[in-house]
Each structure stands twice: as C-alpha cells, then as structure tokens.
Tab-separated table of C-alpha atoms in Angstrom:
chain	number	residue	atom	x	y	z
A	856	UNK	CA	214.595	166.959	90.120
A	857	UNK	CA	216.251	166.173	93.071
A	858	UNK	CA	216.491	161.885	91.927
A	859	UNK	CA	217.674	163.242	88.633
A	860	UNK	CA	220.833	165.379	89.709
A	861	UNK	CA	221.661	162.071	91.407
A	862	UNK	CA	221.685	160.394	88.357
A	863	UNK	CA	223.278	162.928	86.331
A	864	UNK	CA	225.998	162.833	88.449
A	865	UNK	CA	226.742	159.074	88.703
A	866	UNK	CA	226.884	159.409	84.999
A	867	UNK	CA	229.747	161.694	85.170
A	868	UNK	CA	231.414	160.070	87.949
A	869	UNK	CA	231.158	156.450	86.334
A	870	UNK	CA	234.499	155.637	84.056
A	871	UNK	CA	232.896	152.328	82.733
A	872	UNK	CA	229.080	153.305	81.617
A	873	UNK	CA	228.406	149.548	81.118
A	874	UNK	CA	227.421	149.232	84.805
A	875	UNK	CA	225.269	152.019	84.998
A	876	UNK	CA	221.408	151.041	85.110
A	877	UNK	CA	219.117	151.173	81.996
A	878	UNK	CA	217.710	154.476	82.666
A	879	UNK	CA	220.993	156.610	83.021
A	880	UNK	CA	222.155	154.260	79.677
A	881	UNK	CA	219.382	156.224	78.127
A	882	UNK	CA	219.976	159.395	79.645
A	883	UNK	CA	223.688	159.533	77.535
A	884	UNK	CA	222.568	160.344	74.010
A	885	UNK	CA	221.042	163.341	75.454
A	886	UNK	CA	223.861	164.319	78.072
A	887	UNK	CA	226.940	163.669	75.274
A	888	UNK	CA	224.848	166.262	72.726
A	889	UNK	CA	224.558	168.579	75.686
A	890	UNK	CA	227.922	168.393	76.371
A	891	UNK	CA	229.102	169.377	72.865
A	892	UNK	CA	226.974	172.484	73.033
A	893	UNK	CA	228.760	173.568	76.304
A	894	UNK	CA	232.410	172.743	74.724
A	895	UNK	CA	230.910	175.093	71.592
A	896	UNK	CA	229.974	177.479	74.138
A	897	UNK	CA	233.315	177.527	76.283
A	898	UNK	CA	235.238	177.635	72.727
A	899	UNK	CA	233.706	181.118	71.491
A	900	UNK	CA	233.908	182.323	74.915
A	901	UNK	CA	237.363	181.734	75.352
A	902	UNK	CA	237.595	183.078	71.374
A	903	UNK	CA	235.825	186.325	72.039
A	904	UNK	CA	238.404	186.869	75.458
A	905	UNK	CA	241.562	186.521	72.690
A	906	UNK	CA	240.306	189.032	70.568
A	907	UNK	CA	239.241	191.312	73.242
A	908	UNK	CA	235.881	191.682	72.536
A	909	UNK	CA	235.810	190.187	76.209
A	910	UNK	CA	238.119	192.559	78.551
A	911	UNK	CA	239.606	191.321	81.896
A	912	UNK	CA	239.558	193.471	84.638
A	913	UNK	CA	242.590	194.451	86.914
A	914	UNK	CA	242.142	195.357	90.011
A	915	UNK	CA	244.837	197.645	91.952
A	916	UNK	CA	245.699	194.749	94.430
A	917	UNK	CA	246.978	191.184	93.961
A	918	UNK	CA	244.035	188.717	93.132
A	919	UNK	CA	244.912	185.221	94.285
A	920	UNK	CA	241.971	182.798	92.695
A	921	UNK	CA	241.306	179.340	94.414
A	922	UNK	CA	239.212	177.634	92.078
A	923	UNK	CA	238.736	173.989	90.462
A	924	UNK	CA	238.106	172.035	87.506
A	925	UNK	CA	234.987	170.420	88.186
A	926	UNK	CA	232.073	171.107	90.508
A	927	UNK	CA	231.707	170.478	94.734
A	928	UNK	CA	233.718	168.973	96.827
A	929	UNK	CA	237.247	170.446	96.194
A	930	UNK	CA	237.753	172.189	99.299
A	931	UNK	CA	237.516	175.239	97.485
A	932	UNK	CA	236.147	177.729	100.967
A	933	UNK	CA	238.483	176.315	103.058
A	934	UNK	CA	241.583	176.852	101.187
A	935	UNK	CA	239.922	180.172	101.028
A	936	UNK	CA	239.771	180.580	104.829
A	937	UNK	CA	243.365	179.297	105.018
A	938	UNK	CA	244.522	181.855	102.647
A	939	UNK	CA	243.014	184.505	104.100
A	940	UNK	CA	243.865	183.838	108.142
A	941	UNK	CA	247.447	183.898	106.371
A	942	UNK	CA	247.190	187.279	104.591
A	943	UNK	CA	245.480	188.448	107.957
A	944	UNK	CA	248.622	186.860	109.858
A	945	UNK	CA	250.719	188.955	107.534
A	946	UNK	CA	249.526	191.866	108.238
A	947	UNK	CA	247.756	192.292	105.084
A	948	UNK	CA	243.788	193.061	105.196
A	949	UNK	CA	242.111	190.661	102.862
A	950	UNK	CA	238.385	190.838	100.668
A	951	UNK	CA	236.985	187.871	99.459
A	952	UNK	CA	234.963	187.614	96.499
A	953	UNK	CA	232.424	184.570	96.202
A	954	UNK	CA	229.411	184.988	94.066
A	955	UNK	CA	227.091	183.503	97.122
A	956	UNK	CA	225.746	180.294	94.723
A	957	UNK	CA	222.718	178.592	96.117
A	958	UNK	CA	221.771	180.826	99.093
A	959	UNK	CA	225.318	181.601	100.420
A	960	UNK	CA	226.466	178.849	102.853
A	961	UNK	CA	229.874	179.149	101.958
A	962	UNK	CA	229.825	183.297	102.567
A	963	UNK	CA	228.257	182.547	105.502
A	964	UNK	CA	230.652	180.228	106.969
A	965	UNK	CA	233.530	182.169	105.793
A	966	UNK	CA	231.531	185.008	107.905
A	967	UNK	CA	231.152	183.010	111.054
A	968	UNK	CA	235.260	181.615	110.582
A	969	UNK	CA	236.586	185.508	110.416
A	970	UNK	CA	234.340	187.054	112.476
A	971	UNK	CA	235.851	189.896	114.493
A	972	UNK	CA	238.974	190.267	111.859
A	973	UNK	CA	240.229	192.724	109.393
A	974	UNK	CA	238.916	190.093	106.217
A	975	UNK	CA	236.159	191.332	104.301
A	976	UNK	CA	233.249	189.174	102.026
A	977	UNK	CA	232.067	190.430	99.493
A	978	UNK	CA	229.126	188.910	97.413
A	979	UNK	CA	227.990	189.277	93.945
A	980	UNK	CA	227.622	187.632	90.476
A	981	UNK	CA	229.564	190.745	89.051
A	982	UNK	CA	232.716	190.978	91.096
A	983	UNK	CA	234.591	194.010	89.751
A	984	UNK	CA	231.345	195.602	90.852
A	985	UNK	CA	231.415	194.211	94.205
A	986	UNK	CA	235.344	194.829	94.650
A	987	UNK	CA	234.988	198.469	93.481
A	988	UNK	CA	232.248	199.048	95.883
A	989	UNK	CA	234.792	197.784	98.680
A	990	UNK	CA	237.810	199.850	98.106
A	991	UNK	CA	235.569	202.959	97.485
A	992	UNK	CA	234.586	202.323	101.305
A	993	UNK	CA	237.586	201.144	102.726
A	994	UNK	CA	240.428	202.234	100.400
A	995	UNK	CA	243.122	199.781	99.357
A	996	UNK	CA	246.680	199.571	99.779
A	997	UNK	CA	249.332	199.742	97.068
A	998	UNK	CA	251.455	196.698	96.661
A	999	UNK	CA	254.553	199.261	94.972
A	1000	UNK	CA	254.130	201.175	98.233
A	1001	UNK	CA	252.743	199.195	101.519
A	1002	UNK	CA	255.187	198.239	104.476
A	1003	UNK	CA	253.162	195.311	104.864
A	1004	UNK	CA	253.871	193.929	101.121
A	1005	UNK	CA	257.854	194.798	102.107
A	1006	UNK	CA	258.219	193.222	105.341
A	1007	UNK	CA	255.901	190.177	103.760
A	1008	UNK	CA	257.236	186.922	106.103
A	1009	UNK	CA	255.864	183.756	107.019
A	1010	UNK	CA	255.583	184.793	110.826
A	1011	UNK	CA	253.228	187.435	111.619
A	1012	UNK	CA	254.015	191.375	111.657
A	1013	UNK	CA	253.666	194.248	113.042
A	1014	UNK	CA	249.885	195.730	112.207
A	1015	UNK	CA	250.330	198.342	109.893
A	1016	UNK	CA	247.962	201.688	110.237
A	1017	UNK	CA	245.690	201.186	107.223
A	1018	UNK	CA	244.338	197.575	108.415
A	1019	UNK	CA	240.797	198.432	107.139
A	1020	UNK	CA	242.128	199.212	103.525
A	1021	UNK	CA	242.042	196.071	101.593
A	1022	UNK	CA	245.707	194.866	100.403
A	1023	UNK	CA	244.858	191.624	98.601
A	1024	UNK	CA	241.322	190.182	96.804
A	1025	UNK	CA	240.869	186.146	97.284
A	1026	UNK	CA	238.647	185.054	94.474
A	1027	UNK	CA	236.045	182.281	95.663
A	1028	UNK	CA	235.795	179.694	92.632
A	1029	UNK	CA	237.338	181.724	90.272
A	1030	UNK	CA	239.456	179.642	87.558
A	1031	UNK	CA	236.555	180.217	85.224
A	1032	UNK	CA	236.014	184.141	86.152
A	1033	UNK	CA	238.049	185.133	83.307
A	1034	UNK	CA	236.555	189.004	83.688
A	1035	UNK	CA	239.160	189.606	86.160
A	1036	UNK	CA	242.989	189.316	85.973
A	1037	UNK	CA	244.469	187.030	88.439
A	1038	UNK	CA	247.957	187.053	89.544
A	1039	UNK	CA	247.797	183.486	91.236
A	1040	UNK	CA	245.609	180.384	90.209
A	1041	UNK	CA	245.002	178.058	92.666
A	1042	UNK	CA	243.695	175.152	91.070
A	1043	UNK	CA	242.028	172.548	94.134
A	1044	UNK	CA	241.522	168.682	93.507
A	1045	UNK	CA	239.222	166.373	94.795
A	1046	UNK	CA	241.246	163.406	95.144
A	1047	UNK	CA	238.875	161.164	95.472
A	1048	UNK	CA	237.243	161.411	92.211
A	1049	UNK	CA	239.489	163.211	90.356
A	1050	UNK	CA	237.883	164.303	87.277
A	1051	UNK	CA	235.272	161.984	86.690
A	1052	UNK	CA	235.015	160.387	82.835
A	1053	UNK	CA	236.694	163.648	81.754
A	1054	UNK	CA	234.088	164.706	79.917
A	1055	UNK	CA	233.028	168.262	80.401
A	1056	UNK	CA	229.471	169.406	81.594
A	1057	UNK	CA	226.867	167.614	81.824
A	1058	UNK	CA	227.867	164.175	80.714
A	1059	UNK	CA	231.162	164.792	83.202
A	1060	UNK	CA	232.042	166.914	85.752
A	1061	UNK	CA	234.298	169.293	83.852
A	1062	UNK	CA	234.081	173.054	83.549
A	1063	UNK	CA	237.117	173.220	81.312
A	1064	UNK	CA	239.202	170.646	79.527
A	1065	UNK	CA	241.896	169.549	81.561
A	1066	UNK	CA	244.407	171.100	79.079
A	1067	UNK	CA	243.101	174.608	81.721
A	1068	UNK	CA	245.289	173.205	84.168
A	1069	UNK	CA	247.969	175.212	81.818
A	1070	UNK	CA	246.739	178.513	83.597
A	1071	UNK	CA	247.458	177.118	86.954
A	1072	UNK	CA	250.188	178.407	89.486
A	1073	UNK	CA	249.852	175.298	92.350
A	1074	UNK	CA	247.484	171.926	92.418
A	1075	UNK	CA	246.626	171.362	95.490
A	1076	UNK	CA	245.020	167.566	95.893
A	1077	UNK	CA	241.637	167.759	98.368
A	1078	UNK	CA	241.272	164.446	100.800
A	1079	UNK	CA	244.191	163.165	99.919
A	1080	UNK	CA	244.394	161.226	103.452
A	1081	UNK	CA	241.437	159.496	102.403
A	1082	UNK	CA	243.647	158.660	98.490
A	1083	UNK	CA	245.766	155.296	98.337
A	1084	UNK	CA	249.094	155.556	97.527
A	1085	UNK	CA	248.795	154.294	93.808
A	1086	UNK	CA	245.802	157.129	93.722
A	1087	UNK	CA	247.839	159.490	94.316
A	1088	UNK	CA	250.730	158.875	91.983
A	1089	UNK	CA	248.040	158.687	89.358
A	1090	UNK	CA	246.317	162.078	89.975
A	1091	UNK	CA	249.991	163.545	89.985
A	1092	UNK	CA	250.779	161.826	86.683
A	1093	UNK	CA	247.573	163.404	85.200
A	1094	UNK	CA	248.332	166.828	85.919
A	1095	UNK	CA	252.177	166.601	85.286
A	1096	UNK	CA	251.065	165.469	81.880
A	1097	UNK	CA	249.422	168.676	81.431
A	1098	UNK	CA	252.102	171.234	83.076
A	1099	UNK	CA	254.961	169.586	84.295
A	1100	UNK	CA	256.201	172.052	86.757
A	1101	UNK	CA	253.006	172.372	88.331
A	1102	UNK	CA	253.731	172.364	91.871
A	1103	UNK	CA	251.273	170.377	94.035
A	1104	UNK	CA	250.348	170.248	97.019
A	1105	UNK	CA	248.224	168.009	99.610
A	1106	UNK	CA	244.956	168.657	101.977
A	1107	UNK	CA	243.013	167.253	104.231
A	1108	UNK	CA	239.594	167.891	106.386
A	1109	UNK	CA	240.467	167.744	109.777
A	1110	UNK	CA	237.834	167.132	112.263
A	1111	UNK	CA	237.828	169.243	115.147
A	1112	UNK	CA	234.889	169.279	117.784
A	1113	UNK	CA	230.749	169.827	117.064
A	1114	UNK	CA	228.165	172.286	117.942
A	1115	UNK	CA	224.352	172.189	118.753
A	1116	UNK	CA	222.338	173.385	116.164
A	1117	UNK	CA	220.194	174.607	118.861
A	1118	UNK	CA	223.028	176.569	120.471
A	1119	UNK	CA	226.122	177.569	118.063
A	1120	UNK	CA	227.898	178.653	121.322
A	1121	UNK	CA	228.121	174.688	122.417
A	1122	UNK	CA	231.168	172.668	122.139
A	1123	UNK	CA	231.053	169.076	122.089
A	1124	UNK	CA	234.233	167.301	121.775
A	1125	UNK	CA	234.506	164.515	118.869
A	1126	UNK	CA	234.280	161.481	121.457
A	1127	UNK	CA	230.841	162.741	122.595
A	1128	UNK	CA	229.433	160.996	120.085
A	1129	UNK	CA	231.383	157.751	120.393
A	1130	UNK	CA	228.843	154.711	120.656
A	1131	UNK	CA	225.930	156.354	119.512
A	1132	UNK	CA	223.612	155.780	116.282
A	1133	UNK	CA	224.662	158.300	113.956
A	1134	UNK	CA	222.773	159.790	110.815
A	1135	UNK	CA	224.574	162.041	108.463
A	1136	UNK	CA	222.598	164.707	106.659
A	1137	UNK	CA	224.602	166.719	104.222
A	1138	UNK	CA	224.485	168.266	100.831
A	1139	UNK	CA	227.820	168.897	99.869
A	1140	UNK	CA	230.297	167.799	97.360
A	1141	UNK	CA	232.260	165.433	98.801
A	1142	UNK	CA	229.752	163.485	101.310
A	1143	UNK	CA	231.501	160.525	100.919
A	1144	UNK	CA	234.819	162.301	103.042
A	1145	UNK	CA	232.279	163.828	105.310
A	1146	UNK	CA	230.894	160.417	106.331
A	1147	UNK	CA	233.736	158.722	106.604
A	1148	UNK	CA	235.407	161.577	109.171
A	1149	UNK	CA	232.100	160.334	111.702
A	1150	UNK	CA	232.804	156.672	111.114
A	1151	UNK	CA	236.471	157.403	112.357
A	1152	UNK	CA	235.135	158.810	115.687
A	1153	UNK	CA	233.619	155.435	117.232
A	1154	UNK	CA	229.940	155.613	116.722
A	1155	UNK	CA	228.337	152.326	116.942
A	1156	UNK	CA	226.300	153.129	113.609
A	1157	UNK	CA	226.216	155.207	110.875
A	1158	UNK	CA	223.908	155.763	108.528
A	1159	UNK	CA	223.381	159.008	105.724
A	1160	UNK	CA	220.935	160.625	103.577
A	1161	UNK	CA	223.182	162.441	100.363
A	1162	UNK	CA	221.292	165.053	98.844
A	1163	UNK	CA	223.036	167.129	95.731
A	1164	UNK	CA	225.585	169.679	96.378
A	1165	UNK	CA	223.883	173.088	98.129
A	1166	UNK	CA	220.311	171.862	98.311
A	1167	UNK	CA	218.163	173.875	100.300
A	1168	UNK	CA	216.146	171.755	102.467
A	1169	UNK	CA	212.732	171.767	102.294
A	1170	UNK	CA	209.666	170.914	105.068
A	1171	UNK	CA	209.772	167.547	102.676
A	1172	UNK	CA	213.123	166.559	103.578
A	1173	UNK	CA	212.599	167.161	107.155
A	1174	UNK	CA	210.036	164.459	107.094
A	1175	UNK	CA	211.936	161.966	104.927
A	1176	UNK	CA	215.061	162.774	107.435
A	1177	UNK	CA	212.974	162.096	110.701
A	1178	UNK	CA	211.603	158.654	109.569
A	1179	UNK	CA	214.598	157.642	108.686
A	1180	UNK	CA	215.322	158.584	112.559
A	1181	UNK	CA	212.506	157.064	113.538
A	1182	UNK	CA	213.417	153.934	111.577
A	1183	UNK	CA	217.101	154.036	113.472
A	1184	UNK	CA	215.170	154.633	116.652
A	1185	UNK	CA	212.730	151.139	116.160
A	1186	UNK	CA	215.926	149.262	114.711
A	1187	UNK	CA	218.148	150.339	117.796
A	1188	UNK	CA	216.596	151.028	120.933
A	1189	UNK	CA	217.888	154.868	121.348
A	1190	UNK	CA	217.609	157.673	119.548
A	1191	UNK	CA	219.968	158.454	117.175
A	1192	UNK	CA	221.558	161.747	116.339
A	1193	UNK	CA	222.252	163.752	113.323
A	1194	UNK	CA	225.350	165.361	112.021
A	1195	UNK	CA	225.474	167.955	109.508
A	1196	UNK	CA	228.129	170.036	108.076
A	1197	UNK	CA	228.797	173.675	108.743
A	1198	UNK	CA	227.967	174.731	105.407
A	1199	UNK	CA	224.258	172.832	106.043
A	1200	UNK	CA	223.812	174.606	109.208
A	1201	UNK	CA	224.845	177.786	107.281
A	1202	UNK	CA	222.685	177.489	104.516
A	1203	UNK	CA	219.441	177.174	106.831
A	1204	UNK	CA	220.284	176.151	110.748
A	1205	UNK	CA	215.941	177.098	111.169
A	1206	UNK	CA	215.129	174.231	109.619
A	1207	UNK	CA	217.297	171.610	111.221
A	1208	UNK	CA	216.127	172.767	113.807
A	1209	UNK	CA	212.880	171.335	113.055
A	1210	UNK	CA	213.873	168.047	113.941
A	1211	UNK	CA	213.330	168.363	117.615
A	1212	UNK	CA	213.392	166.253	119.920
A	1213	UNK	CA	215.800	164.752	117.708
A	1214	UNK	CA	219.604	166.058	118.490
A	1215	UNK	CA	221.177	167.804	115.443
A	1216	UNK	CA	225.189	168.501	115.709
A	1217	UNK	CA	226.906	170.537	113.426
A	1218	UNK	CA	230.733	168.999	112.429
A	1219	UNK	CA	233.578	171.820	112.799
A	1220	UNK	CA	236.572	170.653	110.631
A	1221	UNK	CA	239.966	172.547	109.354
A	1222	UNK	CA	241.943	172.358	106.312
A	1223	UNK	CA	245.339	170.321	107.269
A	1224	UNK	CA	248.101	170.244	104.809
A	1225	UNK	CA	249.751	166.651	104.891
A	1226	UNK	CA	253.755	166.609	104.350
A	1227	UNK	CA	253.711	164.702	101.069
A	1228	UNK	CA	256.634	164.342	98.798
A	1229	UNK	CA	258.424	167.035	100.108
A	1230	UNK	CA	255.247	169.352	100.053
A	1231	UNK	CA	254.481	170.856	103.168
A	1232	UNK	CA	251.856	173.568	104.542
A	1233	UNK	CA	255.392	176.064	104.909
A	1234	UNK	CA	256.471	175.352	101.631
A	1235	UNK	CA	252.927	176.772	100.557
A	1236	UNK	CA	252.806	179.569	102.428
A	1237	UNK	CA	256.511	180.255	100.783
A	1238	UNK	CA	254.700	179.674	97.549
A	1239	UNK	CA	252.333	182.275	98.567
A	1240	UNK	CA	254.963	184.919	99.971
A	1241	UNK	CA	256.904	184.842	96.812
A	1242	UNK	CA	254.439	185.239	94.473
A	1243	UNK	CA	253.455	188.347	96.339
A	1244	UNK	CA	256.813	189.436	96.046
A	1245	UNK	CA	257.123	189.217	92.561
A	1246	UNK	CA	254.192	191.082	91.846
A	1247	UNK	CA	256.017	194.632	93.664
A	1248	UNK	CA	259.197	193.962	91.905
C-alpha cells in the first residue's frame, strides 16, 4: 500500500506523464475515472450547500481558517502556531480546531509548542461539536463587547480578566470545512510543487479546482526560500489569474536547534551535527524541504528514507530504517545518525526509539516570513488586525 501511495503521488506531481514508468502509465485510466467521480462528488456537495440543504455553522467568535488546496506539505500547523502565539500576544485567548488526521501529530505538536498558554486544541471530525463543547467550559468572549478586540494592536496588551474564555477559533485545514462560517481564509502554498498537474484527487493533488482560490482572503507561498525567482513569479501569476487582489504572502521553515528522542528536554545546537553521516526519516509532505534544511547544516552525508505523508511507523520500518544504518555504518566507518521531524516524533517518539544504539534527533524549525515584494511578516499581522476589526464594526 505503502509503494502504491508513492506512485499515486508521482502521478499527480508529474506535469509531463510521458516520463513516468509503464506501470503508473497504466495506473491513469483508472486514476482520471476516479477523479471525475470526486469532481461529481465536490459539484453536488457544493450544490446541496447553495440551496441550503447543507447549513454552515456560525460560531459567536471570529473563525480564521488556514487551509490549502492540495494535500501535505503546505505549512498548514505552523501558520497555525504563528497565528495563534499572535492572538495570544494580543491578548486574545485562542481554540484551535484540527480534526487530529492520522493519529494526531500535528495536535500534538501544536500541544507541545503552546504548552503552558491560554491557547486551547480541540480535536474532532465534527467541529461545531468540539467548539461548542469548549465555550460551554470556558465561555467565550464577544467580539461587539471585549476590550481585547478594541485595543487589538500589533504589540502585545494588557491581559484582560477573562483569558480562559476563548475570543477567536483557528480552523486547522479548513478551506474545505464548509459546515462552518469563516470570517478569514487563509489559503497556504507549497511552493515547491505548486499544484501538481492540476488535476483534482486522485490523478492530482487537488481538493478543489483552483477557481476555490476565489474564497480566499491571503495566499501565503510555503518554502518559498527554497523557490527560484522565475518560480515564484509563476506561482503569483497563477493565483492572480484567479483573484487578482489576492494578497500574498511568503514563508519559510526555519531551522532552529534538535532534540534527543530519548530526552525531549535536550538541546543540541544545529552545528552538532556538522560532519557526521546523516539519515533522514520523515513522513511528511514536503520531505524534499526537510532534507534539504540538514544538507545546509554541514553534514558530511546525507541520505533519506520518504515514506507518505502521516505514516505511522511500524516494527517493519524500524528494520528497513536500521539496515539502511547499518549499510551507512559498513559504507562509512561511524555510525550515522537519524533526523526526524517533530511531527514524526509526535506521531510515535516509542518507536524511534527503537533504534537504539542508533542516535535519533528530532529537527525543531519555525515559520519565518521572508520580506518579498513588499510583503512582510508586519504587513500580515496588519492583515490579521484589520480583519478582526472589521468583523466588530
């Protein structure tokens, strides 16, 4: 199954088929009918919302939804972090909503990250549920009538009284949870793929048509350090065809320092590993950025095993993942280490843990806005304060 996600999502990554080998050639027919079916699917959905049959939900506080267009590697959770230290900053107590996909590594790590804070996580397939549960425990506040949402600035204010009452929901992927109202779509790219073949689900890696990008109140383009110039102009050209006052925005992963899998109170900084034989383990979206952040540190060698986006690791992996070590080990003359990302160690640190005597160090990066075209990480968090504004007017 495992060898066939793989495939499945070369396909929809792969804009000229012709180079693709014989067996994911064959694997089209099937893939382009499936596709159709989901585009039938999305159509009656969407039908069924305009006539109301379908009801969104509003909830009594701003929702601000940082979703995508296609799946992994968009830097969805930490634009949700970033979002949320900011409301937190503000003075504002924030819940987060994330549906906990595929064990809940991203809850997890959003856990771990705001630890000790007034932010809240809330999990759940049904999130009006979930939400309603949360402001029946801690209350909310009213936009029309909190100091906080008056004396909203970029620099942080005075703590108002009622910090336990939530004053704003985040919405974790939430561009296609149309059951609740939001008052401001974040829409994330992955810059370094884009969209794919634009083809929806499963032959491509679209959700929605691009033509969604309509609903969106700011792009904001993922890895775009790792983007050329030309790739960037492209990507912006792309969504300015869809919604030309779009205002975008660009991100980055920024390494930071690592941690022992064995001991999540360590703190190794980045040139610990510098010299030394390197194996990445990840599944995550975006591997590719992820790899390339360790070859930037100064390790002698690097070498990765990809597995699809929130796979759980298995006993089976650990063994194919310590004779590949064992291989660096013979090849080299030392042993090598492994690097994971947080959201691996958060999905199952136990088993990584496995690995002994083998080192395993977990990455620790943070979302960086770069100044691009004018577009800086203050002229989001503007963005941000006067769209919250505008909703108590």
């Amino acid at each position: 199954m495992e060898k066939l996600r793989v495939l499945v999502i070369e396909i929809a990554y792969s804009r000229n088929h012709t180079k693709l080998s014989p067996l994911q050639r064959s694997l089209i027919p099937v893939l382009s009918f499936a596709s159709s079916l989901y585009r039938l699917a999305l159509s009656l959905r969407h039908y069924l919302y305009h006539l109301g049959i379908f009801r969104k939900h509003r909830l009594p506080v701003p929702v601000i939804s940082v979703g995508n267009l296609t799946w992994g590697g968009n830097g969805k959770t930490p634009m949700v972090e970033f979002i949320a230290r900011w409301l937190v900053d503000s003075g504002i107590s924030p819940l987060i909503l994330t549906r906990g996909y595929a064990g809940g590594d991203e809850a997890r790590m959003l856990g771990r990250h705001l630890l000790g804070g007034p932010a809240k996580i809330g999990v759940g397939a049904n999130r009006a549920a979930v939400a309603a549960a949360y402001f029946e425990k801690y209350g909310y506040v009213d936009p029309r009538s909190s100091t906080s949402y008056q004396r909203l600035r970029l620099n942080k204010v005075e703590s108002h009284l009622n910090s336990e009452k939530v004053g704003a929901v985040i919405l974790d992927d939430g561009m296609q949870h149309w059951s609740l109202h939001h008052d401001l779509e974040v829409v994330m790219v992955n810059g370094l793929v884009l969209w794919g073949c634009c083809h929806l689900l499963p032959l491509g890696p679209l959700r929605e048509p691009l033509t969604a990008l309509k609903r969106a109140d700011v792009a904001v383009i993922h890895h775009a350090d790792m983007v050329s110039e030309q790739g960037l102009k492209d990507a912006e050209l792309m969504i300015r065809e869809v919604k030309e006052s779009l205002p975008i925005f660009y991100t980055r992963m920024t390494p930071l320092n690592f941690f022992e899998v064995s001991n999540i109170n360590s703190k190794l900084p980045l040139g610990a590993l510098c010299n030394a034989i390197i194996l990445c383990v990840s599944a995550i979206g975006s591997a590719n950025a992820f790899v390339n952040a360790i070859e930037k540190i100064g390790a002698s060698f690097v070498d990765r095993l990809n597995f699809s986006d929130h796979h759980i690791f298995q006993a089976r992996d650990v063994d194919l993942i310590r004779r590949r070590l064992e291989e660096l080990e013979d090849k080299f003359g030392s042993k090598p280490v492994v690097v994971v990302t947080e959201k691996d160690y958060d999905r199952d640190a136990e088993i990584l843990k496995g690995l002994y005597p083998f080192k395993v160090l977990v990455l620790c990066s943070a979302l960086q806005f770069l100044s691009q075209k004018g577009c800086t990480e203050k002229g989001f968090k503007k963005l941000l304060e006067e769209s919250l504004r505008k909703l108590k007017a």
